[in-house]
């Protein structure tokens, strides 16, 4: 591996940094976007059951909020009607939407960075290719070409092109995967919040 890095020249180092960063972001998003941490399957029904006869205690609401992103959205609705029992439906909806936007931002964290790496890696590979071509032309002289310099320039061009694609393709695949996953979670949060809003309105009228 070290011999490949040596053959590729200094342009490969930014690509190596990008690959390490992309790997770290992918692992972090895999851990952060687990269903149990975002939108557990039966959490909405459990929250409705717990609050069927009135707003639960602050301790129960806090536990709900710490459960997951969906739990935080549902807990925000319970906290709002606890602080303002006569709040209007529009204001209650706005409170849920505000919390939902905050949680959405957390879900989308680092996705822009991963997309940037997927876009920048081929350009960095192209930069290495151009530098390799410069090395090739620089090896030409009136007395003929220098085989060593010629081989070095070719290796820089090819290794950087290949490594740029090796970094960009997985980064792009995982970005699309996480983007799709987040979109699904956001839809779940939106539908769950709408259903819980109807429950809260019934709870306030009872």
Steps between C-alpha positions, in 0.01 A plus 500: 500500500779741591669431166174591321478825698860577411431428134188719503690799633384781728161557328371179656525633857188719478315196364619289792376769739164501320475122520566500877247779555240327282544173691458680833183675378352177366559316829360791701184521286448123517502523880292820520230396251399174663123463516510461879666841531272680255151353481437181701212299357245513784602826665205705371242253629681477833500881532128512420427226755703666774323833446152357439367619837696824523848645466750267671755613755802709404725200561307287251501783244877546541557128454292515184705794373826317563378186324553609139440777247133403476482492879631857518234619255221331697637621832509858374124483442438374854726767648320770301151413623635464854636856491208644302186287543293745292744531213341516156527210257706714262754586770514138617563389141771765465669369815506146363627620163777703663623197692468290185724740309765481772493121492510504118818707514656239730404221260653684205822575689819430300309397185612819325861423590467147361348636178784751473758223526316300233515804270854613586679164487482461118623859461793428729570188294487714187745742659737210557453395138588848377809509723600159363464631145716798591763256628481311171546810288771620735695181436524581129818665382684563177706190568189281533279394789613387843343154553509534879327838501255379236402198712471719809267743323280218372478343847398833654229549237353149521522445876336833582221448247428154637519603865276801441232270358552249781423772753218669308293194406446359855447851638231566239331164562486550875386861463207386286424223748504731802303767311228246423503377858466851640216583261314192624556598862381856436178368350452277804557794736256717306221241493553407864496864610176557309337201667626602843372854443148363454542300821617810691202700376263231630692493826464876546126489434437215742 
